[in-house]
Short mmCIF file of C-alpha atoms in Angstrom, two decimals:
data_model
loop_
_atom_site.label_atom_id
_atom_site.label_comp_id
_atom_site.label_asym_id
_atom_site.label_seq_id
_atom_site.Cartn_x
_atom_site.Cartn_y
_atom_site.Cartn_z
CA MET A 1 139.61 228.53 227.80
CA ILE A 2 139.75 231.73 229.86
CA ARG A 3 139.90 234.65 227.47
CA ASN A 4 141.68 236.85 230.03
CA ALA A 5 144.98 235.07 230.61
CA ALA A 6 145.53 236.97 233.84
CA LEU A 7 142.66 235.05 235.40
CA GLY A 8 144.41 231.71 235.04
CA SER A 9 143.09 228.38 233.78
CA ALA A 10 139.42 227.49 233.54
CA ALA A 11 139.91 224.74 236.13
CA THR A 12 141.59 227.12 238.55
CA LEU A 13 138.90 229.73 238.06
CA THR A 14 136.13 227.19 238.56
CA ALA A 15 137.61 225.81 241.76
CA GLY A 16 138.47 229.24 243.11
CA VAL A 17 135.16 230.85 242.31
CA LEU A 18 133.13 227.90 243.54
CA GLY A 19 135.20 227.54 246.68
CA ALA A 20 135.10 231.22 247.51
CA GLY A 21 131.36 231.49 246.94
CA LEU A 22 131.82 234.39 244.53
CA LEU A 23 129.67 233.00 241.71
CA LEU A 24 127.01 235.68 241.90
CA ALA A 25 129.19 238.55 240.70
CA PRO A 26 132.30 239.06 238.55
CA PRO A 27 135.66 239.79 240.23
CA ALA A 28 136.09 243.26 241.65
CA GLY A 29 136.96 245.76 238.97
CA ALA A 30 135.83 243.55 236.08
CA ASP A 31 133.36 244.83 233.49
CA SER A 32 130.37 242.52 233.90
CA ARG A 33 129.37 242.90 230.25
CA SER A 34 132.72 241.74 228.87
CA TYR A 35 134.03 239.50 231.65
CA ALA A 36 134.74 236.29 229.72
CA VAL A 37 135.21 232.67 230.72
CA SER A 38 134.83 229.33 228.98
CA GLU A 39 131.25 228.28 228.31
CA ALA A 40 131.74 225.33 230.68
CA VAL A 41 132.61 227.71 233.50
CA GLY A 42 129.84 230.07 232.45
CA VAL A 43 127.19 227.42 232.86
CA GLN A 44 128.52 226.56 236.32
CA ILE A 45 128.29 230.20 237.34
CA ALA A 46 124.76 230.49 235.96
CA ALA A 47 123.67 227.22 237.58
CA ALA A 48 125.03 228.28 240.96
CA ARG A 49 123.11 231.54 240.73
CA ALA A 50 119.92 229.72 239.76
CA GLU A 51 120.30 227.20 242.57
CA ARG A 52 120.70 229.99 245.08
CA ALA A 53 117.79 232.02 243.69
CA GLY A 54 115.42 229.11 243.17
CA ILE A 55 112.18 229.66 241.26
CA ASP A 56 109.45 231.97 242.51
CA TRP A 57 106.47 229.76 241.70
CA LYS A 58 103.15 231.55 241.18
CA ASP A 59 99.81 230.96 239.50
CA CYS A 60 100.32 231.05 235.74
CA PRO A 61 99.19 234.13 233.80
CA ALA A 62 95.56 233.76 232.74
CA ASP A 63 96.35 233.95 229.03
CA TRP A 64 98.84 231.07 229.15
CA GLY A 65 96.05 228.48 229.21
CA LEU A 66 97.47 226.59 232.20
CA GLU A 67 94.97 225.87 234.91
CA LYS A 68 95.61 225.52 238.64
CA PRO A 69 97.34 223.78 240.35
CA ILE A 70 99.96 224.22 237.61
CA GLN A 71 102.38 226.98 238.62
CA CYS A 72 104.74 229.11 236.53
CA GLY A 73 108.06 230.85 237.06
CA TRP A 74 111.26 232.03 235.44
CA VAL A 75 114.92 231.10 235.43
CA LYS A 76 117.55 233.62 234.35
CA VAL A 77 120.28 232.41 232.00
CA PRO A 78 123.07 234.21 230.15
CA LEU A 79 122.46 235.04 226.52
CA ASP A 80 126.13 234.13 225.97
CA TYR A 81 127.60 231.56 228.35
CA SER A 82 131.11 232.85 227.73
CA LYS A 83 129.92 236.11 229.33
CA PRO A 84 127.86 234.86 232.27
CA PHE A 85 127.50 238.32 233.85
CA GLY A 86 126.48 239.97 230.60
CA ARG A 87 123.00 240.15 229.11
CA GLN A 88 120.51 237.75 230.68
CA ILE A 89 117.29 236.28 229.30
CA GLU A 90 114.49 234.56 231.19
CA ILE A 91 113.37 230.98 230.58
CA ALA A 92 109.69 230.34 231.33
CA VAL A 93 109.01 227.14 233.28
CA ASP A 94 105.94 225.51 234.77
CA ARG A 95 105.29 222.56 237.05
CA ILE A 96 102.78 220.44 238.87
CA GLY A 97 103.84 218.56 241.98
CA ASN A 98 103.91 214.78 242.16
CA THR A 99 100.59 213.17 242.97
CA GLY A 100 102.04 210.59 245.32
CA THR A 101 103.39 210.86 248.82
CA THR A 102 106.51 212.68 249.90
CA GLU A 103 108.22 209.31 250.24
CA GLU A 104 107.27 208.40 246.65
CA ARG A 105 108.65 211.59 245.13
CA GLN A 106 111.82 211.15 243.03
CA GLY A 107 112.26 214.72 241.78
CA ALA A 108 111.28 216.68 238.71
CA LEU A 109 110.77 215.22 235.22
CA VAL A 110 111.58 217.89 232.61
CA TYR A 111 110.08 217.66 229.14
CA ASN A 112 110.88 218.93 225.66
CA PRO A 113 108.49 218.14 222.78
CA GLY A 114 110.82 218.91 219.89
CA GLY A 115 110.87 221.41 217.09
CA PRO A 116 113.23 223.10 217.38
CA GLY A 117 110.61 225.63 218.41
CA GLY A 118 108.19 223.52 220.43
CA SER A 119 106.94 224.62 223.83
CA GLY A 120 106.91 222.10 226.67
CA MET A 121 104.63 224.18 228.87
CA ARG A 122 101.61 221.91 228.39
CA PHE A 123 103.43 218.90 229.83
CA PRO A 124 101.96 219.32 233.36
CA ARG A 125 98.49 219.07 231.80
CA ARG A 126 99.11 215.35 231.46
CA VAL A 127 98.45 215.33 235.20
CA THR A 128 95.51 217.76 235.33
CA THR A 129 93.80 215.95 232.44
CA LYS A 130 94.47 212.61 234.15
CA ASN A 131 96.29 211.03 231.21
CA PRO A 132 96.36 207.35 232.24
CA LEU A 133 99.67 206.63 230.49
CA TRP A 134 101.48 208.96 232.87
CA ALA A 135 99.63 208.26 236.12
CA ASN A 136 102.39 206.09 237.61
CA ALA A 137 105.17 208.50 236.70
CA ALA A 138 103.13 211.41 238.08
CA LYS A 139 103.11 209.78 241.51
CA ALA A 140 106.89 209.95 241.63
CA TYR A 141 107.73 213.11 239.70
CA ASP A 142 106.85 216.75 239.47
CA PHE A 143 106.05 217.32 235.79
CA VAL A 144 108.02 220.33 234.54
CA GLY A 145 107.75 222.03 231.17
CA PHE A 146 109.67 224.98 229.77
CA ASP A 147 109.88 227.24 226.76
CA PRO A 148 113.40 226.93 225.30
CA ARG A 149 115.26 230.14 224.52
CA GLY A 150 113.53 232.05 221.75
CA VAL A 151 110.24 230.18 222.19
CA GLY A 152 106.91 231.45 223.50
CA HIS A 153 107.54 233.26 226.78
CA SER A 154 111.35 232.86 226.78
CA ALA A 155 112.72 235.89 224.91
CA PRO A 156 110.70 234.97 221.81
CA ILE A 157 112.20 235.62 218.41
CA SER A 158 110.51 236.48 215.13
CA CYS A 159 111.44 236.62 211.45
CA ILE A 160 108.32 238.01 209.76
CA ASP A 161 105.00 239.56 210.66
CA PRO A 162 102.83 236.64 211.83
CA GLN A 163 99.87 237.58 209.64
CA GLU A 164 102.15 237.66 206.61
CA PHE A 165 103.66 234.34 207.64
CA VAL A 166 100.33 232.50 207.59
CA LYS A 167 98.82 234.29 204.59
CA ALA A 168 97.53 231.88 201.97
CA PRO A 169 97.66 230.56 199.36
CA LYS A 170 101.43 230.30 199.07
CA ALA A 171 103.31 229.35 195.94
CA ASP A 172 103.44 225.69 194.98
CA PRO A 173 106.70 224.37 196.51
CA VAL A 174 107.21 222.01 193.57
CA PRO A 175 108.84 224.18 190.89
CA ASP A 176 107.78 224.01 187.25
CA SER A 177 110.62 226.16 185.99
CA GLU A 178 113.88 227.89 186.85
CA ALA A 179 111.82 231.04 187.43
CA ASP A 180 109.87 229.21 190.15
CA LYS A 181 113.13 228.22 191.82
CA ARG A 182 114.44 231.78 191.68
CA ALA A 183 111.23 233.05 193.24
CA GLN A 184 111.49 230.54 196.12
CA ARG A 185 115.15 231.40 196.68
CA LYS A 186 114.21 235.08 196.85
CA LEU A 187 111.55 234.36 199.46
CA ALA A 188 114.05 232.37 201.53
CA ALA A 189 116.62 235.15 201.36
CA GLU A 190 114.01 237.70 202.43
CA TYR A 191 113.08 235.44 205.33
CA ALA A 192 116.72 235.18 206.43
CA ASP A 193 116.99 238.98 206.20
CA GLY A 194 113.87 239.27 208.36
CA CYS A 195 115.38 237.01 211.01
CA LYS A 196 118.48 239.19 211.13
CA GLU A 197 116.47 242.41 211.25
CA ARG A 198 113.92 241.34 213.86
CA SER A 199 116.00 239.01 216.05
CA GLY A 200 119.65 239.50 215.13
CA TRP A 201 120.74 239.95 218.75
CA MET A 202 119.64 236.40 219.56
CA LEU A 203 120.64 234.51 216.41
CA PRO A 204 124.32 233.74 217.21
CA HIS A 205 123.22 232.18 220.50
CA MET A 206 120.29 230.09 219.21
CA THR A 207 122.10 226.75 219.36
CA THR A 208 121.14 223.36 220.75
CA ALA A 209 124.26 223.49 222.92
CA ASN A 210 123.06 226.72 224.54
CA THR A 211 119.60 225.24 225.07
CA ALA A 212 121.26 222.27 226.76
CA ARG A 213 123.15 224.70 228.99
CA ASP A 214 119.86 226.44 229.76
CA LEU A 215 118.43 223.06 230.68
CA ASP A 216 121.21 222.53 233.21
CA VAL A 217 120.55 225.94 234.74
CA VAL A 218 116.83 225.08 234.95
CA ARG A 219 117.82 221.83 236.69
CA ALA A 220 119.74 223.85 239.25
CA GLY A 221 116.90 226.34 239.66
CA LEU A 222 114.57 223.44 240.42
CA GLY A 223 116.92 222.38 243.20
CA GLU A 224 117.65 219.06 241.48
CA ARG A 225 121.12 217.57 241.83
CA LYS A 226 120.56 215.51 238.67
CA LEU A 227 118.22 215.76 235.71
CA ASN A 228 115.30 213.53 234.81
CA PHE A 229 114.44 214.26 231.19
CA LEU A 230 111.94 213.21 228.53
CA GLY A 231 112.67 214.45 225.02
CA VAL A 232 110.65 213.77 221.88
CA SER A 233 111.78 214.37 218.29
CA TYR A 234 114.24 217.30 218.33
CA GLY A 235 114.09 216.89 222.11
CA THR A 236 116.11 213.70 221.58
CA TYR A 237 118.93 215.72 220.03
CA LEU A 238 118.72 218.18 222.90
CA GLY A 239 118.93 215.21 225.27
CA GLY A 240 121.91 213.77 223.41
CA VAL A 241 123.76 217.09 223.54
CA TYR A 242 122.93 217.48 227.24
CA ALA A 243 124.18 213.95 227.96
CA THR A 244 127.41 214.81 226.16
CA LEU A 245 128.02 218.10 227.95
CA PHE A 246 126.73 217.03 231.39
CA PRO A 247 126.91 213.21 231.64
CA GLY A 248 127.36 213.34 235.41
CA HIS A 249 124.18 215.38 235.80
CA VAL A 250 121.85 212.78 234.24
CA ARG A 251 119.68 210.61 236.49
CA ARG A 252 117.03 209.32 234.07
CA MET A 253 116.71 210.14 230.37
CA ILE A 254 114.12 208.93 227.87
CA VAL A 255 114.45 209.93 224.23
CA ASP A 256 111.56 209.18 221.89
CA SER A 257 111.63 209.37 218.05
CA VAL A 258 115.28 210.15 217.57
CA VAL A 259 117.05 212.72 215.43
CA ASN A 260 120.25 211.26 213.97
CA PRO A 261 122.94 212.97 216.10
CA SER A 262 125.83 212.48 213.67
CA LYS A 263 127.68 215.75 212.97
CA GLU A 264 127.53 214.86 209.30
CA LYS A 265 123.73 214.67 209.46
CA ILE A 266 123.02 217.87 211.42
CA TRP A 267 121.10 219.41 209.70
CA TYR A 268 121.27 219.36 205.90
CA GLU A 269 121.61 215.61 205.44
CA ALA A 270 119.03 214.90 208.15
CA ASN A 271 116.42 216.79 206.17
CA LEU A 272 117.25 214.86 202.99
CA ASP A 273 116.83 211.60 204.92
CA GLN A 274 113.49 212.88 206.17
CA ASP A 275 112.23 213.27 202.60
CA VAL A 276 112.82 209.57 201.95
CA ALA A 277 111.15 208.50 205.20
CA PHE A 278 108.11 210.70 204.62
CA GLN A 279 107.56 209.11 201.24
CA MET A 280 107.71 205.66 202.85
CA ARG A 281 105.05 206.56 205.41
CA TRP A 282 102.94 208.42 202.83
CA ASP A 283 102.92 205.20 200.82
CA ASP A 284 101.85 203.28 203.94
CA TRP A 285 98.92 205.63 204.38
CA LYS A 286 97.87 205.42 200.74
CA ALA A 287 97.80 201.63 200.99
CA TRP A 288 95.59 201.86 204.09
CA VAL A 289 93.22 204.32 202.38
CA ALA A 290 92.95 201.93 199.43
CA GLN A 291 92.21 199.01 201.74
CA ASN A 292 89.38 201.05 203.22
CA ASP A 293 87.92 202.30 199.98
CA ALA A 294 84.46 201.20 201.08
CA SER A 295 84.67 203.90 203.77
CA PHE A 296 86.46 206.70 201.90
CA HIS A 297 85.77 206.16 198.16
CA ILE A 298 89.09 207.72 197.15
CA GLY A 299 90.64 204.77 195.32
CA ASP A 300 90.89 201.01 195.79
CA THR A 301 94.61 200.80 195.00
CA PRO A 302 97.53 202.93 196.20
CA GLU A 303 98.11 203.99 192.61
CA LYS A 304 94.56 205.31 192.33
CA VAL A 305 94.90 207.16 195.63
CA GLU A 306 98.13 208.75 194.38
CA ALA A 307 96.40 209.73 191.14
CA LYS A 308 93.63 211.41 193.12
CA TRP A 309 96.23 213.25 195.19
CA ARG A 310 97.89 214.59 192.06
CA GLU A 311 94.50 215.62 190.70
CA LEU A 312 93.76 217.46 193.95
CA ARG A 313 97.11 219.27 193.88
CA ALA A 314 96.65 220.27 190.25
CA ALA A 315 93.13 221.55 190.84
CA ALA A 316 94.23 223.55 193.90
CA LYS A 317 97.13 225.01 191.95
CA ALA A 318 94.90 226.11 189.09
CA ASN A 319 92.16 227.42 191.38
CA PRO A 320 92.94 227.51 195.14
CA ILE A 321 90.17 225.81 197.10
CA GLY A 322 88.07 228.39 198.87
CA GLY A 323 90.54 230.95 197.60
CA LYS A 324 92.99 229.89 200.35
CA VAL A 325 94.12 226.30 199.87
CA GLY A 326 96.76 225.67 197.22
CA PRO A 327 99.34 222.87 196.95
CA ALA A 328 101.43 224.28 199.82
CA GLU A 329 98.47 224.31 202.19
CA LEU A 330 97.45 220.83 201.07
CA ILE A 331 100.90 219.48 201.91
CA GLY A 332 100.75 221.20 205.30
CA PHE A 333 97.50 219.40 206.09
CA PHE A 334 98.12 216.03 204.47
CA GLN A 335 101.57 215.57 206.03
CA GLY A 336 99.74 214.96 209.30
CA ALA A 337 99.01 211.44 208.04
CA PRO A 338 102.68 210.42 207.67
CA TYR A 339 103.42 212.03 211.04
CA TYR A 340 100.77 210.39 213.20
CA ASP A 341 98.54 207.33 212.95
CA SER A 342 95.90 209.34 214.83
CA SER A 343 95.66 211.59 211.77
CA TRP A 344 95.04 208.77 209.28
CA VAL A 345 91.25 208.75 209.67
CA PRO A 346 90.69 212.54 209.97
CA VAL A 347 92.82 213.32 206.91
CA ALA A 348 91.20 210.58 204.82
CA GLN A 349 87.72 211.55 205.99
CA THR A 350 88.25 215.23 205.19
CA TRP A 351 89.47 214.30 201.72
CA SER A 352 86.54 211.94 201.25
CA ASP A 353 84.09 214.66 202.30
CA TYR A 354 85.67 217.04 199.82
CA LEU A 355 85.29 214.54 196.99
CA ALA A 356 81.64 214.13 198.03
CA GLY A 357 81.11 217.87 197.66
CA ASP A 358 81.98 219.29 201.09
CA THR A 359 84.61 221.85 200.08
CA GLN A 360 84.38 223.73 203.36
CA ALA A 361 85.65 220.74 205.36
CA LEU A 362 88.97 220.88 203.52
CA VAL A 363 89.19 224.67 203.73
CA ASP A 364 88.58 224.56 207.48
CA ALA A 365 91.24 221.89 207.91
CA ALA A 366 93.97 223.27 205.64
CA ALA A 367 93.56 227.06 205.42
CA PRO A 368 94.95 229.42 208.07
CA ASP A 369 92.56 231.20 210.40
CA MET A 370 93.58 234.82 209.91
CA SER A 371 91.50 235.86 212.92
CA ASP A 372 93.55 233.68 215.29
CA THR A 373 96.26 236.25 215.96
CA ALA A 374 97.65 234.44 219.01
CA GLY A 375 97.83 231.12 217.18
CA ASN A 376 99.40 232.74 214.14
CA ALA A 377 102.01 234.45 216.32
CA ALA A 378 102.83 231.09 217.93
CA SER A 379 103.16 229.45 214.51
CA GLU A 380 105.47 232.19 213.26
CA ASN A 381 107.55 232.04 216.42
CA GLY A 382 107.87 228.26 216.19
CA ASN A 383 109.05 228.48 212.59
CA ALA A 384 111.48 231.27 213.46
CA VAL A 385 113.05 229.18 216.23
CA TYR A 386 113.16 226.09 214.03
CA THR A 387 115.03 228.06 211.37
CA ALA A 388 117.31 229.89 213.78
CA VAL A 389 118.43 226.77 215.66
CA GLU A 390 118.99 224.59 212.60
CA CYS A 391 120.75 227.39 210.70
CA THR A 392 122.93 228.31 213.69
CA ASP A 393 123.77 224.80 214.92
CA ALA A 394 125.79 223.87 211.85
CA LYS A 395 127.37 225.12 208.65
CA TRP A 396 125.06 224.57 205.67
CA PRO A 397 125.92 224.20 201.99
CA THR A 398 125.85 227.59 200.29
CA SER A 399 126.01 226.35 196.71
CA TRP A 400 122.63 226.53 194.99
CA LYS A 401 123.87 223.93 192.51
CA LYS A 402 124.21 221.42 195.34
CA TRP A 403 120.75 222.16 196.73
CA ASP A 404 119.23 221.99 193.26
CA ARG A 405 121.01 218.75 192.35
CA ASP A 406 120.19 216.97 195.63
CA ASN A 407 116.54 217.95 195.74
CA THR A 408 115.88 217.42 192.05
CA ARG A 409 117.29 213.91 192.37
CA LEU A 410 115.28 213.11 195.50
CA HIS A 411 112.06 214.53 194.10
CA GLN A 412 112.09 212.00 191.28
CA GLU A 413 111.54 209.10 193.69
CA TYR A 414 110.29 210.84 196.84
CA PRO A 415 108.08 213.67 195.67
CA PHE A 416 105.68 214.07 198.58
CA LEU A 417 107.79 216.38 200.79
CA THR A 418 111.14 216.99 199.09
CA TRP A 419 110.75 220.48 197.62
CA SER A 420 108.57 221.71 200.47
CA ASN A 421 111.27 220.67 202.92
CA ALA A 422 114.00 222.21 200.78
CA TRP A 423 112.42 225.66 200.70
CA MET A 424 111.69 225.57 204.40
CA ASN A 425 115.39 225.08 205.08
CA TYR A 426 116.89 227.17 202.30
CA PRO A 427 117.25 230.28 204.53
CA CYS A 428 120.16 228.37 206.09
CA ALA A 429 122.03 228.58 202.77
CA VAL A 430 121.93 232.38 202.95
CA TRP A 431 121.98 232.79 206.74
CA LYS A 432 123.08 236.19 208.03
CA SER A 433 124.58 235.10 211.35
CA LYS A 434 127.38 232.88 212.64
CA GLN A 435 126.98 229.15 212.03
CA HIS A 436 128.64 226.84 214.55
CA THR A 437 130.07 223.34 214.54
CA PRO A 438 127.69 220.74 215.99
CA VAL A 439 128.49 219.01 219.26
CA GLU A 440 130.04 215.55 218.80
CA VAL A 441 127.34 213.63 220.65
CA GLY A 442 128.59 210.76 222.78
CA ALA A 443 129.10 209.74 226.40
CA GLY A 444 130.79 206.88 228.20
CA ARG A 445 130.12 204.86 231.32
CA GLU A 446 129.72 207.94 233.52
CA LEU A 447 126.29 208.26 231.90
CA PRO A 448 123.53 206.10 233.42
CA PRO A 449 121.47 203.96 231.03
CA VAL A 450 119.38 206.01 228.61
CA LEU A 451 116.09 204.60 227.34
CA ILE A 452 115.57 205.09 223.59
CA VAL A 453 112.13 204.54 222.05
CA GLN A 454 111.49 204.53 218.31
CA ALA A 455 108.88 203.47 215.75
CA GLU A 456 110.49 201.53 212.92
CA ARG A 457 108.75 203.49 210.14
CA ASP A 458 108.83 206.99 211.65
CA ALA A 459 108.73 209.62 208.89
CA ALA A 460 110.00 212.69 210.76
CA THR A 461 112.95 210.99 212.48
CA PRO A 462 114.07 207.93 210.49
CA TYR A 463 114.91 204.78 212.44
CA GLU A 464 118.64 204.92 211.75
CA GLY A 465 118.83 207.93 214.09
CA ALA A 466 117.83 205.79 217.07
CA LYS A 467 120.48 203.21 216.28
CA GLU A 468 123.10 205.91 215.82
CA LEU A 469 122.30 207.53 219.16
CA GLN A 470 122.43 204.14 220.87
CA ARG A 471 125.92 203.57 219.47
CA ARG A 472 127.02 206.89 220.94
CA LEU A 473 125.55 206.59 224.45
CA ALA A 474 127.16 203.78 226.40
CA GLY A 475 124.74 201.45 228.16
CA SER A 476 121.63 202.79 226.45
CA ARG A 477 118.76 200.48 225.50
CA LEU A 478 116.54 200.67 222.43
CA ILE A 479 112.84 199.78 222.31
CA THR A 480 111.64 199.41 218.72
CA GLU A 481 107.96 199.52 217.84
CA GLU A 482 108.11 197.14 214.91
CA GLY A 483 106.17 197.97 211.76
CA ALA A 484 104.75 201.17 213.27
CA GLY A 485 105.36 204.72 212.12
CA SER A 486 103.83 207.19 214.53
CA HIS A 487 106.03 210.04 215.70
CA GLY A 488 106.11 210.25 219.49
CA VAL A 489 105.76 206.67 220.69
CA THR A 490 105.64 207.23 224.45
CA GLY A 491 102.37 209.11 224.07
CA LEU A 492 100.61 206.06 222.60
CA LYS A 493 98.92 203.15 224.33
CA ASN A 494 101.20 200.14 223.94
CA PRO A 495 101.76 198.20 227.19
CA CYS A 496 105.00 196.70 225.86
CA ILE A 497 106.40 200.24 225.78
CA ASN A 498 104.36 201.94 228.51
CA ASP A 499 105.30 199.37 231.15
CA ARG A 500 109.01 199.70 230.37
CA VAL A 501 108.84 203.49 230.48
CA ASP A 502 107.18 203.30 233.90
CA ARG A 503 109.69 200.76 235.20
CA TYR A 504 112.61 202.86 234.03
CA LEU A 505 111.29 206.09 235.54
CA LEU A 506 110.37 204.42 238.83
CA THR A 507 113.36 202.11 239.27
CA GLY A 508 116.02 203.12 236.73
CA LYS A 509 116.05 199.57 235.36
CA VAL A 510 116.29 198.75 231.66
CA ASP A 511 116.14 195.38 229.91
CA ALA A 512 119.34 193.40 229.57
CA TYR A 513 118.93 193.57 225.80
CA ASP A 514 117.16 195.74 223.27
CA VAL A 515 113.44 195.05 222.93
CA THR A 516 111.15 194.83 219.92
CA CYS A 517 107.46 195.51 220.56
CA ALA A 518 104.48 194.81 218.36
CA PRO A 519 102.81 197.98 217.06
CA HIS A 520 100.12 199.80 218.99
CA ALA A 521 96.53 199.41 217.85
CA GLY A 522 96.24 200.97 214.43
CA PRO A 523 93.67 203.43 213.11
CA VAL A 524 90.19 202.08 212.40
CA ALA A 525 88.29 203.42 209.43
CA PRO A 526 84.65 204.32 210.03
CA ALA A 527 82.06 201.80 208.91
CA PRO A 528 81.00 202.44 205.31
CA ALA A 529 77.53 203.60 206.31
CA ALA A 530 78.88 205.96 208.95
CA ALA A 531 81.50 207.30 206.56
CA LYS A 532 78.77 208.69 204.34
CA ALA A 533 77.34 210.74 207.17
CA LYS A 534 78.68 214.27 207.39
CA GLY A 535 80.85 214.79 210.45
CA ALA A 536 81.93 211.16 210.76
CA ALA A 537 85.53 212.14 211.47
CA PRO A 538 86.76 211.58 215.03
CA ALA A 539 86.28 214.33 217.56
CA PRO A 540 89.21 216.75 217.97
CA SER A 541 90.21 214.95 221.17
CA ALA A 542 91.36 212.04 218.98
CA LEU A 543 93.96 214.23 217.33
CA PRO A 544 97.47 214.69 218.76
CA GLN A 545 97.66 217.08 221.69
CA LEU A 546 99.40 220.41 221.22
CA GLU A 547 102.73 219.30 222.64
CA GLU A 548 102.78 216.35 220.23
CA LEU A 549 102.22 218.28 217.00
CA PRO A 550 104.84 218.00 214.23
CA ALA A 551 108.22 218.80 215.66
CA VAL A 552 111.14 218.16 213.35
CA ARG A 553 109.45 219.62 210.33
#
């Protein structure tokens, strides 16, 4: 609604302002800082400004790590969409033009990798690095990435000094006593205080809904009448919210590895569900390690592998490995295996090398590099945005008794990630800024078909989320990678999926029914003889690329 009744209804204002071409400034005599409209009108005003201004594309700054011919630019958006002429922030964007002909071009494909807190700026590198999975799409689309509000180069937020954030070893997240729980709660409260102190001006506006509004303004700045969008992990929730707020602006939308969009799940319950799914995929990995005991020599049954894991945790707790790697750092490294099949061999090999006497391999893999100030700043920023968005999107339980009861119960059966996940999110219980009500995700027939892609045993975004989103988006189609569990399916070689993604992007066509695909080729353990040789782990290029690293944490 219009907050100044003298201005009339939102519909009247929108029609009048649009028709009169007065979108670039508030009415005469109005205070631009306090001139208030509905958020729906605010985004129209901001989008009209962005469309008129366009984007001043230039070579990317040298320290952004984006080679030519990728170009970079900025799009201005309101901090608060109800005050579209008030404080503005800049959203960093980059692009590479389509590789095909002018006739083949279908517009821009905008990407979000997840998080919240992930940067999409490396997306155009799928073209410069000649990623074969995206060659057909690149002929038709400009590949466009962006840093969402608060991330990277887009008014970045912070909650703690980056060097303090990465300092190790941290306390074991699994508490042994009530004193341990009190200590973790104190750390979480201090973190929430730090967010308020360092970034309080941004916190009330760090919502998925506002990021979706930013996305629509970016669309307008690109000169696109409708949006083509690829969202992975949290990017699927961003896509779902965008489709709800702007169904008529969607042309193509692919969502991959889906966050459950139910208002009841965002975000407390979603994280509890994640604990269960991570344990499932951790158990899958342990079984695979046991099957390949001739290569890794960790244990020839899942039970023996689990016993070795507990031994490793206990040893690291009593005496941190290399003085830096305790249980918290071990979990940070080992959770790569439940996240991505491509991490199964490297994680197992590093563990195997450690058991064979190579302590440094595990330290290098799991301990922070305190000299990497830029990387540490990016890690801290990503965690700050993750916390700010999830804490601001929804109202969280404030009762410690509820948190303690829920996580104690889950830990009994799903111990791998439960307490680590709880402490990561506990700042939301003591958040120092406004918490909103989540968007009720859903859209009807005005939305074109949305393509949903999901691995059946995904740990970070459990499978039920894909089915729930499909129920909410009319006409959407679900591709299930049966029996697989990697997070981020569209980045993997699986022709059953890749061909359908290409067909959808190039023609807009989806299957008449949902599709189940066999899993992609699984990880292959090194031959036993090779496994004994130091350095037998795959080269770094076999690991997930930066934009595919763990998103919904």
